[in-house]
Amino acid sequence: MSSTPAVPSMNMANFSLPYPDELAKQFGASGFVMSIRRLYELLAREADDNDPVEAALLRKAAGHYPDTYPGGDVIIRDSLTNIVADEDDWDELTDKQKIFRGNVNAAIANVDRIRYELEMMIDSYDVADEVTRVRRELAAISI
């Protein structure tokens, strides 16, 4: 093993950690790419129970970086935060694919509605604990 430290490289959305030479040769991969936004979101989730203020700061920092696909490409979104497709492929989809995409969009709309309702309930002390629990569960499944 080399005694020289591996230096990660970065761009506006990702950083890349190089694999040790022997692993890179064995698996044919040069390194691990991770979204900066995803890292902040993971750290925020870890801090949720112990330090909510720190978790909020980490989530705010995550908001300054774009979403990325697992390979590192930036996810382009419209003004309503919907993912913008590279091209309009609706006519090329099968009926099953169209139904799936419609169901996904409907699920996203439902989650957005739940988040809105939770924001409206946040000032009520009677349900504050339940609202916090539901918001954390939504955050857990959205990451």
mmCIF file with all atom_site columns, C-alpha atoms in Angstrom:
data_model
loop_
_atom_site.group_PDB
_atom_site.id
_atom_site.type_symbol
_atom_site.label_atom_id
_atom_site.label_alt_id
_atom_site.label_comp_id
_atom_site.label_asym_id
_atom_site.label_entity_id
_atom_site.label_seq_id
_atom_site.pdbx_PDB_ins_code
_atom_site.Cartn_x
_atom_site.Cartn_y
_atom_site.Cartn_z
_atom_site.occupancy
_atom_site.B_iso_or_equiv
_atom_site.pdbx_formal_charge
_atom_site.auth_seq_id
_atom_site.auth_comp_id
_atom_site.auth_asym_id
_atom_site.auth_atom_id
_atom_site.pdbx_PDB_model_num
ATOM 1   C CA . MET A 1 1   ? 0.000   0.000  0.000   1.00 0.00 ? 1   MET A CA 1
ATOM 2   C CA . SER A 1 2   ? 1.232   3.452  -0.867  1.00 0.00 ? 2   SER A CA 1
ATOM 3   C CA . SER A 1 3   ? 2.131   5.880  1.901   1.00 0.00 ? 3   SER A CA 1
ATOM 4   C CA . THR A 1 4   ? 1.002   8.840  -0.229  1.00 0.00 ? 4   THR A CA 1
ATOM 5   C CA . PRO A 1 5   ? -2.450  10.081 0.755   1.00 0.00 ? 5   PRO A CA 1
ATOM 6   C CA . ALA A 1 6   ? -5.171  9.908  -1.887  1.00 0.00 ? 6   ALA A CA 1
ATOM 7   C CA . VAL A 1 7   ? -6.525  13.324 -2.769  1.00 0.00 ? 7   VAL A CA 1
ATOM 8   C CA . PRO A 1 8   ? -10.188 13.502 -3.790  1.00 0.00 ? 8   PRO A CA 1
ATOM 9   C CA . SER A 1 9   ? -11.078 15.534 -6.848  1.00 0.00 ? 9   SER A CA 1
ATOM 10  C CA . MET A 1 10  ? -14.210 17.681 -6.948  1.00 0.00 ? 10  MET A CA 1
ATOM 11  C CA . ASN A 1 11  ? -16.465 19.582 -9.284  1.00 0.00 ? 11  ASN A CA 1
ATOM 12  C CA . MET A 1 12  ? -19.562 21.672 -8.567  1.00 0.00 ? 12  MET A CA 1
ATOM 13  C CA . ALA A 1 13  ? -21.704 18.643 -7.700  1.00 0.00 ? 13  ALA A CA 1
ATOM 14  C CA . ASN A 1 14  ? -19.527 15.617 -6.856  1.00 0.00 ? 14  ASN A CA 1
ATOM 15  C CA . PHE A 1 15  ? -16.303 14.504 -5.374  1.00 0.00 ? 15  PHE A CA 1
ATOM 16  C CA . SER A 1 16  ? -14.338 11.466 -6.407  1.00 0.00 ? 16  SER A CA 1
ATOM 17  C CA . LEU A 1 17  ? -12.337 9.347  -3.996  1.00 0.00 ? 17  LEU A CA 1
ATOM 18  C CA . PRO A 1 18  ? -9.720  7.222  -5.733  1.00 0.00 ? 18  PRO A CA 1
ATOM 19  C CA . TYR A 1 19  ? -9.546  3.522  -4.950  1.00 0.00 ? 19  TYR A CA 1
ATOM 20  C CA . PRO A 1 20  ? -6.191  2.081  -3.855  1.00 0.00 ? 20  PRO A CA 1
ATOM 21  C CA . ASP A 1 21  ? -4.151  0.987  -6.898  1.00 0.00 ? 21  ASP A CA 1
ATOM 22  C CA . GLU A 1 22  ? -4.543  -2.739 -6.244  1.00 0.00 ? 22  GLU A CA 1
ATOM 23  C CA . LEU A 1 23  ? -8.348  -2.466 -5.994  1.00 0.00 ? 23  LEU A CA 1
ATOM 24  C CA . ALA A 1 24  ? -8.544  -0.230 -9.051  1.00 0.00 ? 24  ALA A CA 1
ATOM 25  C CA . LYS A 1 25  ? -6.624  -2.821 -11.075 1.00 0.00 ? 25  LYS A CA 1
ATOM 26  C CA . GLN A 1 26  ? -8.620  -5.739 -9.675  1.00 0.00 ? 26  GLN A CA 1
ATOM 27  C CA . PHE A 1 27  ? -12.079 -4.245 -10.272 1.00 0.00 ? 27  PHE A CA 1
ATOM 28  C CA . GLY A 1 28  ? -11.331 -1.959 -13.197 1.00 0.00 ? 28  GLY A CA 1
ATOM 29  C CA . ALA A 1 29  ? -12.661 1.126  -11.457 1.00 0.00 ? 29  ALA A CA 1
ATOM 30  C CA . SER A 1 30  ? -10.656 4.216  -10.662 1.00 0.00 ? 30  SER A CA 1
ATOM 31  C CA . GLY A 1 31  ? -12.696 5.598  -7.782  1.00 0.00 ? 31  GLY A CA 1
ATOM 32  C CA . PHE A 1 32  ? -15.944 6.261  -5.970  1.00 0.00 ? 32  PHE A CA 1
ATOM 33  C CA . VAL A 1 33  ? -18.095 9.226  -7.062  1.00 0.00 ? 33  VAL A CA 1
ATOM 34  C CA . MET A 1 34  ? -20.430 10.773 -4.494  1.00 0.00 ? 34  MET A CA 1
ATOM 35  C CA . SER A 1 35  ? -22.749 13.735 -4.675  1.00 0.00 ? 35  SER A CA 1
ATOM 36  C CA . ILE A 1 36  ? -21.796 16.597 -2.358  1.00 0.00 ? 36  ILE A CA 1
ATOM 37  C CA . ARG A 1 37  ? -25.514 17.186 -1.765  1.00 0.00 ? 37  ARG A CA 1
ATOM 38  C CA . ARG A 1 38  ? -26.002 13.525 -0.802  1.00 0.00 ? 38  ARG A CA 1
ATOM 39  C CA . LEU A 1 39  ? -23.121 13.709 1.671   1.00 0.00 ? 39  LEU A CA 1
ATOM 40  C CA . TYR A 1 40  ? -24.646 16.722 3.417   1.00 0.00 ? 40  TYR A CA 1
ATOM 41  C CA . GLU A 1 41  ? -28.059 15.006 3.506   1.00 0.00 ? 41  GLU A CA 1
ATOM 42  C CA . LEU A 1 42  ? -26.558 11.864 5.052   1.00 0.00 ? 42  LEU A CA 1
ATOM 43  C CA . LEU A 1 43  ? -24.735 13.918 7.675   1.00 0.00 ? 43  LEU A CA 1
ATOM 44  C CA . ALA A 1 44  ? -27.956 15.816 8.421   1.00 0.00 ? 44  ALA A CA 1
ATOM 45  C CA . ARG A 1 45  ? -29.831 12.566 8.918   1.00 0.00 ? 45  ARG A CA 1
ATOM 46  C CA . GLU A 1 46  ? -27.159 11.413 11.350  1.00 0.00 ? 46  GLU A CA 1
ATOM 47  C CA . ALA A 1 47  ? -27.425 14.697 13.287  1.00 0.00 ? 47  ALA A CA 1
ATOM 48  C CA . ASP A 1 48  ? -31.253 14.739 13.412  1.00 0.00 ? 48  ASP A CA 1
ATOM 49  C CA . ASP A 1 49  ? -31.664 13.187 16.860  1.00 0.00 ? 49  ASP A CA 1
ATOM 50  C CA . ASN A 1 50  ? -28.620 14.670 18.582  1.00 0.00 ? 50  ASN A CA 1
ATOM 51  C CA . ASP A 1 51  ? -28.397 18.178 17.148  1.00 0.00 ? 51  ASP A CA 1
ATOM 52  C CA . PRO A 1 52  ? -31.414 19.405 15.139  1.00 0.00 ? 52  PRO A CA 1
ATOM 53  C CA . VAL A 1 53  ? -29.834 22.831 14.626  1.00 0.00 ? 53  VAL A CA 1
ATOM 54  C CA . GLU A 1 54  ? -26.753 21.260 13.050  1.00 0.00 ? 54  GLU A CA 1
ATOM 55  C CA . ALA A 1 55  ? -29.019 19.000 10.961  1.00 0.00 ? 55  ALA A CA 1
ATOM 56  C CA . ALA A 1 56  ? -30.923 22.048 9.677   1.00 0.00 ? 56  ALA A CA 1
ATOM 57  C CA . LEU A 1 57  ? -27.647 23.776 8.789   1.00 0.00 ? 57  LEU A CA 1
ATOM 58  C CA . LEU A 1 58  ? -26.439 20.680 6.930   1.00 0.00 ? 58  LEU A CA 1
ATOM 59  C CA . ARG A 1 59  ? -29.717 20.457 4.988   1.00 0.00 ? 59  ARG A CA 1
ATOM 60  C CA . LYS A 1 60  ? -29.453 24.132 4.102   1.00 0.00 ? 60  LYS A CA 1
ATOM 61  C CA . ALA A 1 61  ? -25.894 23.543 2.862   1.00 0.00 ? 61  ALA A CA 1
ATOM 62  C CA . ALA A 1 62  ? -27.124 20.534 0.829   1.00 0.00 ? 62  ALA A CA 1
ATOM 63  C CA . GLY A 1 63  ? -29.618 22.814 -0.883  1.00 0.00 ? 63  GLY A CA 1
ATOM 64  C CA . HIS A 1 64  ? -26.751 24.764 -2.452  1.00 0.00 ? 64  HIS A CA 1
ATOM 65  C CA . TYR A 1 65  ? -25.589 21.739 -4.465  1.00 0.00 ? 65  TYR A CA 1
ATOM 66  C CA . PRO A 1 66  ? -27.452 20.117 -7.358  1.00 0.00 ? 66  PRO A CA 1
ATOM 67  C CA . ASP A 1 67  ? -28.979 16.644 -7.297  1.00 0.00 ? 67  ASP A CA 1
ATOM 68  C CA . THR A 1 68  ? -27.001 14.071 -9.227  1.00 0.00 ? 68  THR A CA 1
ATOM 69  C CA . TYR A 1 69  ? -27.578 10.643 -10.657 1.00 0.00 ? 69  TYR A CA 1
ATOM 70  C CA . PRO A 1 70  ? -25.448 7.827  -9.154  1.00 0.00 ? 70  PRO A CA 1
ATOM 71  C CA . GLY A 1 71  ? -22.896 8.198  -11.964 1.00 0.00 ? 71  GLY A CA 1
ATOM 72  C CA . GLY A 1 72  ? -22.364 11.864 -11.112 1.00 0.00 ? 72  GLY A CA 1
ATOM 73  C CA . ASP A 1 73  ? -24.380 13.586 -13.854 1.00 0.00 ? 73  ASP A CA 1
ATOM 74  C CA . VAL A 1 74  ? -26.390 16.584 -12.638 1.00 0.00 ? 74  VAL A CA 1
ATOM 75  C CA . ILE A 1 75  ? -30.177 16.120 -12.565 1.00 0.00 ? 75  ILE A CA 1
ATOM 76  C CA . ILE A 1 76  ? -31.770 19.010 -14.423 1.00 0.00 ? 76  ILE A CA 1
ATOM 77  C CA . ARG A 1 77  ? -35.015 20.244 -12.859 1.00 0.00 ? 77  ARG A CA 1
ATOM 78  C CA . ASP A 1 78  ? -37.641 22.769 -13.914 1.00 0.00 ? 78  ASP A CA 1
ATOM 79  C CA . SER A 1 79  ? -38.978 25.647 -11.800 1.00 0.00 ? 79  SER A CA 1
ATOM 80  C CA . LEU A 1 80  ? -41.343 23.239 -10.007 1.00 0.00 ? 80  LEU A CA 1
ATOM 81  C CA . THR A 1 81  ? -38.399 20.938 -9.148  1.00 0.00 ? 81  THR A CA 1
ATOM 82  C CA . ASN A 1 82  ? -39.625 18.260 -11.570 1.00 0.00 ? 82  ASN A CA 1
ATOM 83  C CA . ILE A 1 83  ? -36.907 16.341 -13.396 1.00 0.00 ? 83  ILE A CA 1
ATOM 84  C CA . VAL A 1 84  ? -36.589 17.574 -16.962 1.00 0.00 ? 84  VAL A CA 1
ATOM 85  C CA . ALA A 1 85  ? -36.221 14.729 -19.443 1.00 0.00 ? 85  ALA A CA 1
ATOM 86  C CA . ASP A 1 86  ? -33.474 14.985 -22.033 1.00 0.00 ? 86  ASP A CA 1
ATOM 87  C CA . GLU A 1 87  ? -36.090 14.693 -24.727 1.00 0.00 ? 87  GLU A CA 1
ATOM 88  C CA . ASP A 1 88  ? -39.799 14.127 -24.980 1.00 0.00 ? 88  ASP A CA 1
ATOM 89  C CA . ASP A 1 89  ? -40.011 10.349 -25.213 1.00 0.00 ? 89  ASP A CA 1
ATOM 90  C CA . TRP A 1 90  ? -43.697 9.952  -24.316 1.00 0.00 ? 90  TRP A CA 1
ATOM 91  C CA . ASP A 1 91  ? -44.673 8.616  -27.738 1.00 0.00 ? 91  ASP A CA 1
ATOM 92  C CA . GLU A 1 92  ? -41.943 5.966  -27.565 1.00 0.00 ? 92  GLU A CA 1
ATOM 93  C CA . LEU A 1 93  ? -43.087 4.561  -24.203 1.00 0.00 ? 93  LEU A CA 1
ATOM 94  C CA . THR A 1 94  ? -45.157 1.422  -23.864 1.00 0.00 ? 94  THR A CA 1
ATOM 95  C CA . ASP A 1 95  ? -48.515 1.627  -22.091 1.00 0.00 ? 95  ASP A CA 1
ATOM 96  C CA . LYS A 1 96  ? -46.962 -0.026 -19.038 1.00 0.00 ? 96  LYS A CA 1
ATOM 97  C CA . GLN A 1 97  ? -44.151 2.582  -18.944 1.00 0.00 ? 97  GLN A CA 1
ATOM 98  C CA . LYS A 1 98  ? -46.675 5.419  -19.301 1.00 0.00 ? 98  LYS A CA 1
ATOM 99  C CA . ILE A 1 99  ? -48.727 4.064  -16.384 1.00 0.00 ? 99  ILE A CA 1
ATOM 100 C CA . PHE A 1 100 ? -45.572 3.683  -14.274 1.00 0.00 ? 100 PHE A CA 1
ATOM 101 C CA . ARG A 1 101 ? -44.456 7.255  -15.005 1.00 0.00 ? 101 ARG A CA 1
ATOM 102 C CA . GLY A 1 102 ? -47.951 8.544  -14.229 1.00 0.00 ? 102 GLY A CA 1
ATOM 103 C CA . ASN A 1 103 ? -47.987 6.644  -10.935 1.00 0.00 ? 103 ASN A CA 1
ATOM 104 C CA . VAL A 1 104 ? -44.575 8.044  -10.006 1.00 0.00 ? 104 VAL A CA 1
ATOM 105 C CA . ASN A 1 105 ? -45.714 11.590 -10.763 1.00 0.00 ? 105 ASN A CA 1
ATOM 106 C CA . ALA A 1 106 ? -48.919 11.038 -8.765  1.00 0.00 ? 106 ALA A CA 1
ATOM 107 C CA . ALA A 1 107 ? -46.892 9.707  -5.813  1.00 0.00 ? 107 ALA A CA 1
ATOM 108 C CA . ILE A 1 108 ? -44.613 12.756 -5.937  1.00 0.00 ? 108 ILE A CA 1
ATOM 109 C CA . ALA A 1 109 ? -47.658 15.048 -5.986  1.00 0.00 ? 109 ALA A CA 1
ATOM 110 C CA . ASN A 1 110 ? -49.109 13.222 -2.955  1.00 0.00 ? 110 ASN A CA 1
ATOM 111 C CA . VAL A 1 111 ? -45.865 13.533 -0.992  1.00 0.00 ? 111 VAL A CA 1
ATOM 112 C CA . ASP A 1 112 ? -45.709 17.235 -1.863  1.00 0.00 ? 112 ASP A CA 1
ATOM 113 C CA . ARG A 1 113 ? -49.273 17.629 -0.569  1.00 0.00 ? 113 ARG A CA 1
ATOM 114 C CA . ILE A 1 114 ? -48.369 15.824 2.676   1.00 0.00 ? 114 ILE A CA 1
ATOM 115 C CA . ARG A 1 115 ? -45.362 18.120 3.129   1.00 0.00 ? 115 ARG A CA 1
ATOM 116 C CA . TYR A 1 116 ? -47.597 21.147 2.576   1.00 0.00 ? 116 TYR A CA 1
ATOM 117 C CA . GLU A 1 117 ? -50.101 19.892 5.160   1.00 0.00 ? 117 GLU A CA 1
ATOM 118 C CA . LEU A 1 118 ? -47.269 19.264 7.628   1.00 0.00 ? 118 LEU A CA 1
ATOM 119 C CA . GLU A 1 119 ? -45.987 22.811 7.132   1.00 0.00 ? 119 GLU A CA 1
ATOM 120 C CA . MET A 1 120 ? -49.465 24.114 7.917   1.00 0.00 ? 120 MET A CA 1
ATOM 121 C CA . MET A 1 121 ? -49.598 22.013 11.110  1.00 0.00 ? 121 MET A CA 1
ATOM 122 C CA . ILE A 1 122 ? -46.145 22.931 12.412  1.00 0.00 ? 122 ILE A CA 1
ATOM 123 C CA . ASP A 1 123 ? -47.443 25.722 14.673  1.00 0.00 ? 123 ASP A CA 1
ATOM 124 C CA . SER A 1 124 ? -49.836 23.460 16.562  1.00 0.00 ? 124 SER A CA 1
ATOM 125 C CA . TYR A 1 125 ? -48.286 22.278 19.840  1.00 0.00 ? 125 TYR A CA 1
ATOM 126 C CA . ASP A 1 126 ? -50.803 19.455 20.162  1.00 0.00 ? 126 ASP A CA 1
ATOM 127 C CA . VAL A 1 127 ? -49.439 17.603 17.148  1.00 0.00 ? 127 VAL A CA 1
ATOM 128 C CA . ALA A 1 128 ? -45.828 18.836 17.096  1.00 0.00 ? 128 ALA A CA 1
ATOM 129 C CA . ASP A 1 129 ? -44.300 15.464 18.016  1.00 0.00 ? 129 ASP A CA 1
ATOM 130 C CA . GLU A 1 130 ? -46.363 13.602 15.432  1.00 0.00 ? 130 GLU A CA 1
ATOM 131 C CA . VAL A 1 131 ? -45.556 16.188 12.748  1.00 0.00 ? 131 VAL A CA 1
ATOM 132 C CA . THR A 1 132 ? -41.848 15.881 13.528  1.00 0.00 ? 132 THR A CA 1
ATOM 133 C CA . ARG A 1 133 ? -42.024 12.091 13.326  1.00 0.00 ? 133 ARG A CA 1
ATOM 134 C CA . VAL A 1 134 ? -43.830 12.141 9.969   1.00 0.00 ? 134 VAL A CA 1
ATOM 135 C CA . ARG A 1 135 ? -41.408 14.742 8.561   1.00 0.00 ? 135 ARG A CA 1
ATOM 136 C CA . ARG A 1 136 ? -38.440 12.592 9.581   1.00 0.00 ? 136 ARG A CA 1
ATOM 137 C CA . GLU A 1 137 ? -40.019 9.515  7.994   1.00 0.00 ? 137 GLU A CA 1
ATOM 138 C CA . LEU A 1 138 ? -40.647 11.462 4.769   1.00 0.00 ? 138 LEU A CA 1
ATOM 139 C CA . ALA A 1 139 ? -37.052 12.676 4.811   1.00 0.00 ? 139 ALA A CA 1
ATOM 140 C CA . ALA A 1 140 ? -35.822 9.120  5.323   1.00 0.00 ? 140 ALA A CA 1
ATOM 141 C CA . ILE A 1 141 ? -37.650 7.779  2.275   1.00 0.00 ? 141 ILE A CA 1
ATOM 142 C CA . SER A 1 142 ? -36.861 10.761 0.056   1.00 0.00 ? 142 SER A CA 1
ATOM 143 C CA . ILE A 1 143 ? -33.096 10.440 0.281   1.00 0.00 ? 143 ILE A CA 1
#
